[in-house]
Coordinates of C-alpha atoms in Angstrom, one line a residue:
Chain A
X269 CA 81.2 125.7 82.1
X270 CA 84.3 123.9 82.2
X271 CA 84.7 124.4 86.2
X272 CA 81.1 123.4 86.6
X273 CA 81.9 120.2 84.5
X274 CA 85.3 119.2 86.6
X275 CA 83.4 119.3 89.8
X276 CA 80.5 117.3 88.5
X277 CA 82.9 114.7 87.9
X278 CA 83.9 114.6 91.8
X279 CA 80.5 114.8 93.3
X280 CA 81.9 114.2 97.1
X281 CA 84.1 117.3 96.6
X282 CA 81.5 119.7 94.7
X283 CA 81.4 122.2 97.0
X284 CA 84.6 121.7 99.4
X285 CA 87.8 124.0 100.1
X286 CA 89.6 120.8 98.5
X287 CA 89.7 122.5 95.2
X288 CA 91.6 125.6 96.6
X289 CA 94.6 123.5 97.5
X290 CA 96.9 121.9 94.7
X291 CA 96.6 118.4 94.2
X292 CA 100.1 117.5 95.4
X293 CA 99.5 119.3 98.7
X294 CA 96.9 116.5 99.5
X295 CA 99.0 113.5 98.6
X296 CA 101.2 111.6 100.9
X297 CA 104.8 112.4 100.4
X298 CA 106.4 109.0 99.0
X299 CA 109.6 107.9 98.3
X300 CA 108.6 106.1 94.8
X301 CA 111.9 104.7 94.5
X302 CA 114.1 102.0 93.2
X303 CA 116.5 100.8 96.2
X304 CA 119.0 97.9 96.0
X305 CA 121.9 96.4 97.8
X306 CA 124.5 93.6 97.0
X307 CA 127.0 91.6 99.0
X308 CA 130.5 91.0 97.9
X309 CA 133.6 89.7 99.6
X310 CA 134.6 92.1 102.2
X311 CA 131.5 94.5 102.1
X312 CA 128.4 95.7 100.2
X313 CA 127.2 97.9 97.6
X314 CA 124.1 99.9 98.1
X315 CA 122.2 102.1 95.5
X316 CA 119.2 104.5 95.2
X317 CA 117.6 106.8 92.9
X318 CA 116.8 110.2 94.2
X319 CA 113.3 111.2 93.6
X320 CA 110.6 112.1 96.2
X321 CA 107.1 112.5 95.0
X322 CA 103.8 113.7 96.4
X323 CA 101.4 112.6 93.7
X324 CA 102.9 113.5 90.5
X325 CA 104.8 116.5 91.9
X326 CA 108.6 115.5 92.5
X327 CA 109.0 117.3 96.0
X328 CA 112.7 116.7 95.9
X329 CA 114.8 115.5 92.9
X330 CA 118.2 115.0 94.7
X331 CA 116.8 113.1 97.7
X332 CA 119.5 111.0 99.7
X333 CA 117.6 107.7 100.4
X334 CA 120.8 105.9 101.7
X335 CA 120.7 106.8 105.2
X336 CA 123.7 106.0 107.7
X337 CA 122.3 104.0 111.0
X338 CA 125.9 103.5 112.2
X339 CA 129.7 103.8 110.9
X340 CA 129.5 100.6 108.9
X341 CA 125.8 100.1 108.7
X342 CA 123.5 101.9 106.1
X343 CA 119.4 101.6 105.3
X344 CA 118.0 102.3 102.0
X345 CA 114.6 103.7 102.2
X346 CA 111.6 103.1 100.2
X347 CA 107.7 103.8 100.9
X348 CA 106.4 106.8 102.8
X349 CA 109.1 109.2 103.6
X350 CA 108.0 110.3 106.9
X351 CA 107.4 106.6 107.9
X352 CA 111.0 105.5 107.0
X353 CA 112.6 108.7 108.3
X354 CA 111.1 108.1 111.6
X355 CA 111.7 104.4 111.9
X356 CA 115.5 105.1 110.5
X357 CA 115.9 107.8 113.4
X358 CA 114.5 105.3 116.3
X359 CA 117.0 102.6 115.2
X360 CA 119.7 104.9 114.8
X361 CA 119.2 105.8 118.4
X362 CA 118.6 102.2 119.7
X363 CA 121.6 101.0 117.8
X364 CA 123.9 103.8 119.2
X365 CA 122.8 102.8 122.7
X366 CA 123.3 99.3 122.1
X367 CA 126.9 99.9 120.6
X368 CA 127.9 101.7 123.7
X369 CA 126.7 99.2 126.0
X370 CA 128.8 96.6 124.1
X371 CA 131.6 98.6 123.7
X372 CA 132.1 97.5 120.1
X373 CA 130.7 98.2 116.6
X374 CA 126.9 96.4 116.4
X375 CA 126.4 93.6 114.1
X376 CA 124.5 94.1 110.7
X377 CA 122.0 91.6 111.8
X378 CA 121.4 93.4 115.1
X379 CA 120.4 96.8 113.2
X380 CA 118.1 94.5 110.6
X381 CA 116.3 92.9 113.6
X382 CA 115.6 96.4 115.2
X383 CA 114.1 97.7 111.9
X384 CA 112.1 94.5 111.9
X385 CA 110.7 94.7 115.3
X386 CA 109.7 98.4 114.8
X387 CA 108.3 97.6 111.3
X388 CA 106.3 94.4 112.5
X389 CA 104.9 96.0 115.5
X390 CA 103.5 99.1 113.6
X391 CA 102.5 97.1 110.5
X392 CA 99.3 98.5 110.2
X393 CA 100.4 102.1 110.3
X394 CA 103.6 102.1 108.4
X395 CA 104.4 101.9 104.9
X396 CA 108.1 101.1 104.9
X397 CA 110.2 99.0 102.8
X398 CA 113.6 98.9 104.1
X399 CA 116.9 97.4 103.1
X400 CA 119.6 97.1 105.7
X401 CA 123.2 96.6 104.5
X402 CA 126.7 97.1 105.9
X403 CA 129.8 95.4 107.3
X404 CA 130.8 93.9 110.6
X405 CA 133.6 91.7 111.8
X406 CA 131.7 88.6 112.6
X407 CA 130.1 87.8 109.0
X408 CA 131.7 90.4 106.7
X409 CA 129.3 92.2 104.1
X410 CA 125.7 91.7 104.6
X411 CA 122.4 92.5 103.1
X412 CA 119.1 92.1 105.1
X413 CA 115.8 93.1 103.5
X414 CA 112.7 94.0 105.6
X415 CA 109.7 94.6 103.4
X416 CA 106.1 95.8 104.1
X417 CA 104.6 93.7 106.7
X418 CA 108.1 93.2 108.8
X419 CA 109.8 90.1 107.7
X420 CA 113.3 89.7 107.5
X421 CA 115.4 87.8 105.3
X422 CA 119.2 87.9 104.2
X423 CA 120.0 87.7 100.5
X424 CA 123.2 88.2 98.6
X425 CA 121.3 90.5 96.6
X426 CA 118.1 92.8 97.0
X427 CA 115.9 95.2 95.3
X428 CA 113.1 97.5 96.6
X429 CA 110.6 100.2 95.9
X430 CA 108.4 100.6 93.0
X431 CA 110.9 100.6 90.6
X432 CA 112.2 97.1 91.5
X433 CA 109.5 95.2 89.9
X434 CA 111.1 96.0 86.4
X435 CA 114.6 94.9 87.2
X436 CA 114.0 91.5 88.6
X437 CA 114.7 89.9 85.4
X438 CA 117.9 91.8 84.9
X439 CA 118.9 91.1 88.6
X440 CA 118.4 87.5 88.1
X441 CA 120.0 86.9 84.8
X442 CA 123.0 89.5 85.7
X443 CA 123.9 88.8 89.4
X444 CA 126.7 86.3 89.7
X445 CA 128.1 85.3 93.0
X446 CA 131.7 86.3 93.6
X447 CA 131.9 89.6 91.9
X448 CA 134.3 92.4 93.0
X449 CA 133.3 95.5 94.4
X450 CA 133.8 97.3 90.9
X451 CA 131.7 94.7 89.3
X452 CA 129.0 95.2 91.9
X453 CA 129.1 99.1 91.4
X454 CA 128.9 98.8 87.8
X455 CA 125.9 96.1 88.2
X456 CA 124.0 98.6 90.5
X457 CA 124.3 101.6 88.3
X458 CA 122.9 99.6 85.4
X459 CA 120.0 98.2 87.6
X460 CA 119.1 101.7 88.7
X461 CA 119.3 103.2 85.2
X462 CA 117.0 100.6 83.9
X463 CA 114.6 101.0 86.8
X464 CA 114.6 104.8 86.6
X465 CA 114.2 104.6 82.8
X466 CA 110.6 102.6 83.3
X467 CA 109.4 103.9 86.6
X468 CA 107.7 107.0 86.7
X469 CA 108.2 107.3 90.5
X470 CA 112.0 106.9 90.2
X471 CA 114.5 109.1 88.7
X472 CA 117.1 111.8 89.1
X473 CA 120.4 110.8 90.0
X474 CA 121.9 107.5 91.1
X475 CA 123.5 107.3 94.5
X476 CA 125.8 104.6 95.3
X477 CA 127.7 103.5 98.3
X478 CA 130.4 100.9 99.2
X479 CA 130.8 99.8 102.8
X480 CA 133.8 98.1 103.7
X481 CA 135.8 97.4 106.9
X482 CA 138.4 100.2 105.8
X483 CA 135.2 102.8 105.6
X484 CA 132.7 104.3 103.4
X485 CA 132.9 105.5 99.7
X486 CA 130.2 107.3 98.4
X487 CA 129.4 108.0 94.6
X488 CA 126.9 110.0 92.8
X489 CA 126.2 109.2 89.0
X490 CA 124.4 112.2 87.5
X491 CA 121.3 111.8 84.9
X492 CA 123.4 112.4 81.9
X493 CA 126.3 110.1 83.0
X494 CA 123.9 107.0 83.3
X495 CA 124.3 104.1 81.0
X496 CA 121.7 104.2 78.3
X497 CA 119.7 101.7 77.2
X498 CA 117.6 103.2 74.6
X499 CA 116.2 100.9 71.9
X500 CA 114.6 103.9 70.1
Chain B
X143 CA 91.5 87.6 99.6
X144 CA 93.7 86.4 102.7
X145 CA 90.6 84.6 104.3
X146 CA 88.7 82.0 102.7
X147 CA 85.3 82.2 104.4
X148 CA 83.6 81.0 101.1
X149 CA 82.5 77.2 101.0
X150 CA 82.9 77.3 97.2
X151 CA 86.7 77.1 95.6
X152 CA 88.0 80.4 94.3
X153 CA 87.8 79.0 90.9
X154 CA 83.9 79.0 90.5
X155 CA 83.8 82.7 91.4
X156 CA 87.0 84.2 90.0
X157 CA 87.4 85.7 86.6
X158 CA 89.6 83.5 84.5
X159 CA 92.8 85.5 83.4
X160 CA 95.7 84.6 81.2
X161 CA 98.0 86.1 83.9
X162 CA 100.7 86.0 81.5
X163 CA 104.1 86.9 79.8
X164 CA 103.9 87.4 76.4
X165 CA 106.8 88.8 74.1
X166 CA 107.4 89.1 70.5
X167 CA 110.4 90.6 68.5
X168 CA 111.3 91.4 64.9
X169 CA 114.3 90.1 63.0
X170 CA 115.3 90.8 59.4
X171 CA 112.9 88.3 57.5
X172 CA 110.4 87.6 59.9
X173 CA 109.5 87.5 64.0
X174 CA 109.6 85.5 66.8
X175 CA 106.6 85.4 69.2
X176 CA 106.6 83.8 72.7
X177 CA 104.3 83.0 75.6
X178 CA 104.0 81.1 79.0
X179 CA 101.2 78.7 79.4
X180 CA 99.4 79.5 82.7
X181 CA 95.5 80.5 82.9
X182 CA 94.5 81.4 86.3
X183 CA 91.1 82.0 88.1
X184 CA 92.2 83.7 91.5
X185 CA 94.9 81.6 93.0
X186 CA 93.8 78.5 91.1
X187 CA 95.6 77.4 87.7
X188 CA 92.6 76.2 85.7
X189 CA 95.1 75.3 82.5
X190 CA 98.7 75.0 82.8
X191 CA 99.3 74.3 79.2
X192 CA 97.4 76.9 77.3
X193 CA 98.9 77.9 74.0
X194 CA 98.5 81.7 74.1
X195 CA 99.9 82.2 70.5
X196 CA 96.7 82.4 68.5
X197 CA 96.7 82.1 64.9
X198 CA 95.2 85.0 62.8
X199 CA 96.2 83.9 59.4
X200 CA 99.1 81.8 58.0
X201 CA 101.9 84.2 58.6
X202 CA 100.3 86.2 61.2
X203 CA 100.0 85.3 64.8
X204 CA 98.8 87.3 68.2
X205 CA 99.7 86.8 71.6
X206 CA 97.0 87.0 74.2
X207 CA 96.9 88.6 77.5
X208 CA 94.4 89.6 80.3
X209 CA 91.0 88.3 80.4
X210 CA 91.1 84.9 78.5
X211 CA 87.6 85.2 77.6
X212 CA 88.2 88.6 75.9
X213 CA 91.4 87.9 74.4
X214 CA 90.3 84.6 72.6
X215 CA 87.1 86.3 71.5
X216 CA 89.0 89.1 69.7
X217 CA 91.2 86.4 68.4
X218 CA 88.6 84.7 66.9
X219 CA 86.7 87.6 65.4
X220 CA 89.8 89.0 63.7
X221 CA 90.8 85.6 62.3
X222 CA 87.3 85.6 60.6
X223 CA 87.6 88.9 59.4
X224 CA 91.1 88.3 58.1
X225 CA 90.0 85.4 56.1
X226 CA 87.2 87.3 54.4
X227 CA 89.6 90.3 53.9
X228 CA 92.3 88.2 52.4
X229 CA 89.8 86.5 50.0
X230 CA 88.6 89.8 49.1
X231 CA 92.1 91.2 48.0
X232 CA 93.2 87.7 46.6
X233 CA 96.4 87.5 48.6
X234 CA 97.7 87.1 51.9
X235 CA 96.8 90.1 54.2
X236 CA 99.4 92.5 55.8
X237 CA 100.4 92.3 59.2
X238 CA 99.0 96.0 59.7
X239 CA 95.9 94.9 58.7
X240 CA 95.4 92.3 61.0
X241 CA 96.8 94.9 63.7
X242 CA 94.2 97.5 62.6
X243 CA 91.2 95.1 62.9
X244 CA 92.4 93.9 66.4
X245 CA 93.0 97.5 67.4
X246 CA 89.6 98.5 66.0
X247 CA 87.8 96.1 68.4
X248 CA 90.0 96.8 71.5
X249 CA 89.4 100.5 70.8
X250 CA 85.6 100.4 70.2
X251 CA 85.1 98.2 73.2
X252 CA 87.8 99.7 75.5
X253 CA 85.4 100.1 78.5
X254 CA 84.1 96.6 78.2
X255 CA 87.1 94.5 77.3
X256 CA 90.5 94.0 79.5
X257 CA 92.8 92.1 77.0
X258 CA 95.8 93.2 75.2
X259 CA 97.1 91.5 72.2
X260 CA 100.4 91.8 70.6
X261 CA 100.1 91.1 66.7
X262 CA 103.1 89.9 64.8
X263 CA 103.8 88.1 61.6
X264 CA 105.4 88.6 58.2
X265 CA 104.0 89.9 54.7
X266 CA 105.9 90.4 51.5
X267 CA 105.6 94.2 51.9
X268 CA 107.0 95.1 55.3
X269 CA 108.9 91.9 56.3
X270 CA 108.7 91.0 60.0
X271 CA 106.6 93.3 61.9
X272 CA 105.4 93.7 65.6
X273 CA 102.4 95.6 66.7
X274 CA 101.1 96.5 69.9
X275 CA 97.3 97.3 70.2
X276 CA 97.2 98.1 74.1
X277 CA 93.9 100.2 75.3
X278 CA 93.2 100.6 71.6
X279 CA 96.4 102.2 70.2
X280 CA 98.3 100.9 67.2
X281 CA 102.1 101.1 67.3
X282 CA 104.8 99.2 65.5
X283 CA 108.0 98.3 67.7
X284 CA 111.0 96.3 67.0
X285 CA 109.9 94.2 70.3
X286 CA 107.1 94.3 72.8
X287 CA 106.6 92.7 76.0
X288 CA 103.1 92.3 77.6
X289 CA 100.9 90.5 80.4
X290 CA 101.5 90.8 84.2
X291 CA 104.9 89.1 84.1
X292 CA 106.4 91.7 81.6
X293 CA 106.9 94.3 84.4
X294 CA 109.6 92.0 86.0
X295 CA 111.5 92.0 82.5
X296 CA 111.4 95.4 81.2
X297 CA 114.7 95.9 82.8
X298 CA 116.1 92.7 81.4
X299 CA 114.7 93.3 77.8
X300 CA 116.0 97.1 77.8
X301 CA 119.4 95.9 78.5
X302 CA 119.7 93.0 76.3
X303 CA 118.1 94.1 73.3
X304 CA 120.2 94.9 70.3
X305 CA 119.3 95.9 66.9
X306 CA 119.7 93.3 64.0
X307 CA 119.7 90.2 66.1
X308 CA 119.5 87.1 64.1
X309 CA 116.8 84.6 64.1
X310 CA 118.5 82.2 66.5
X311 CA 119.5 85.4 68.9
X312 CA 116.0 86.3 68.7
X313 CA 114.5 82.7 69.8
X314 CA 117.1 82.8 72.7
X315 CA 116.1 86.2 73.7
X316 CA 112.5 85.1 73.9
X317 CA 113.4 82.1 75.9
X318 CA 115.4 83.8 78.4
X319 CA 112.9 86.7 78.9
X320 CA 110.0 84.2 79.4
X321 CA 112.1 81.9 81.7
X322 CA 112.7 85.0 83.8
X323 CA 109.4 86.4 84.0
X324 CA 107.8 82.9 84.7
X325 CA 110.2 82.7 87.9
X326 CA 109.3 85.9 89.3
X327 CA 105.4 86.2 88.4
X328 CA 102.9 84.2 90.2
X329 CA 100.3 84.5 87.3
X330 CA 102.8 83.3 84.6
X331 CA 104.3 79.7 84.4
X332 CA 103.9 76.2 83.0
X333 CA 105.8 75.9 79.8
X334 CA 107.0 78.3 77.2
X335 CA 105.4 78.3 73.5
X336 CA 107.5 79.8 70.5
X337 CA 106.1 80.6 67.2
X338 CA 108.7 81.7 64.6
X339 CA 107.3 83.4 61.3
X340 CA 109.2 84.0 58.1
X341 CA 108.6 83.8 54.6
X342 CA 108.1 80.0 54.4
X343 CA 105.7 80.1 57.0
X344 CA 105.1 79.7 60.8
X345 CA 106.9 77.1 62.9
X346 CA 105.5 76.4 66.5
X347 CA 107.7 74.8 69.4
X348 CA 107.0 74.2 72.9
X349 CA 109.9 74.2 75.2
X350 CA 109.0 72.2 78.8
X351 CA 109.5 73.8 82.1
X352 CA 112.5 71.7 83.0
X353 CA 114.5 72.7 79.7
X354 CA 114.1 76.3 80.0
X355 CA 117.1 78.3 80.9
X356 CA 118.0 78.5 84.6
X357 CA 119.4 81.7 86.5
X358 CA 121.7 82.1 89.7
X359 CA 119.2 81.3 92.4
X360 CA 117.2 78.3 90.6

C-alpha cells in the first residue's frame, strides 16, 4: 500500500528503474561548500570546508577543496566537483607550460585569467565558482574571484559557495585592511565555522592554507576544535 | 527575467513582495524590533519607505516579510482578534497569545500564504519575548532574523549575539545587522525602522540611510 502511494506521487517515475537505485546515486556530485580567501601584506590566507555531497548523502567528509595550481598559487573550488576538478587540471597544465616558457614563476593574475577563459568559454556547460589566490613577486598576495558565468575581479577578501551567503554580514563587519597573517587565519577560521554551522551543504573540518614568498603552510581545524557560536 | 520583451513595466505584472530584512531581539525588560523599508515588485521598488513593523497591540508588534499582501492581511486580522481577546480578558494580552493567533492563520493557510511574521513584545507575565511563526510553527527564541536579507547576516548575528545584552546594546545590534543586510541584499534597503517595547510602552524610531553604520567597503 505504501509503495503504491509513493510512486503515485511521482507519476513520471511510476514504473521506471529509477526506483531501484538510491537517490544519491542519481544526483550530481557537488561541493556544496564554503570557500574564502583573504589578502594580507606578504601573502594570502585561503580556507574551505570539507564536505562533498550527492543530494543529501555526504560523499566525502574530508575533501580538500584547496587545490594547488602552481608552487605559490592555489584555487578554492565550489560548485560541481567534476567541473572544478577538470578546469583546475586544465589550468594547472596551461600554467605549468607557460611558466616553463617564461622561465620564472607565473603571476597570480595569469592563473586567474586562465580560469576565467575556460569558465567563460564553457559557461553554459559548467557549474564552477572558483577563487584563485596566491603570491607572486610583482604584486605580492592577491585574491581573484571567478564566479559562475566567468567574470573576474580582484578583491582583498572574497567568499564563495553555498555557505558564503550566510557570512557576508560577518565578513563586511569583521574584515579590516592591514591584518597580519595570524589575524587572517583567525578571521577565516571563524567565518568558516559560522558558515558550516548554518549551511547544510558545508561541514566537516576547516582546511586553511597560508601562502607567502617563503612557501606554503597548511592547517586543519577539526570539527570539535572549531570556534562555537551557539546561542542555545 | 533577463530580456525585457514585454511592453509593460515589470511592476504591473510582478507580485509585490516585502523582500526584506527583519529582526527582533529580547533584552531583560523588553524587546527591540527592526526592519528595512523596501517593497519590491520584480526589479521595481514600489515603496522605499514602508514601515514593516506593524502594531498588533499597545506593547506587541510584528515584523512583516514575504508577500506584502499576505503579511499585511495576517497582521490586520490578528490586530482585530487581539482587540476582541483583550476586552474579553479585561487586560493586556500576552505576547504568546498574539503569536499563537498569527501561527494559527499561518498554519491553517500555509499552502496559500507566503509570508513570515516575527512577533515580539512585552507582557507582565513573561517580560520581553520574541516568537517566530515560520511556516506555521511557534517557537520562542532569544532573537530572530527573517526575510531575504537575513541569509547574509546569519554569520554576523551568530558571532555577535551575547546573552544579557542591555537595551542600548540590542538597539545597536539591530541597527548593525540591518545595515549589513541592506548593503548585501538587493531586496532590502531604504531606511531602518526600530521599535523598542518595554513596560512603559513602545517607542518608534526611523534611521535614515546615510545615518546607518558603514563597514569597510562603503
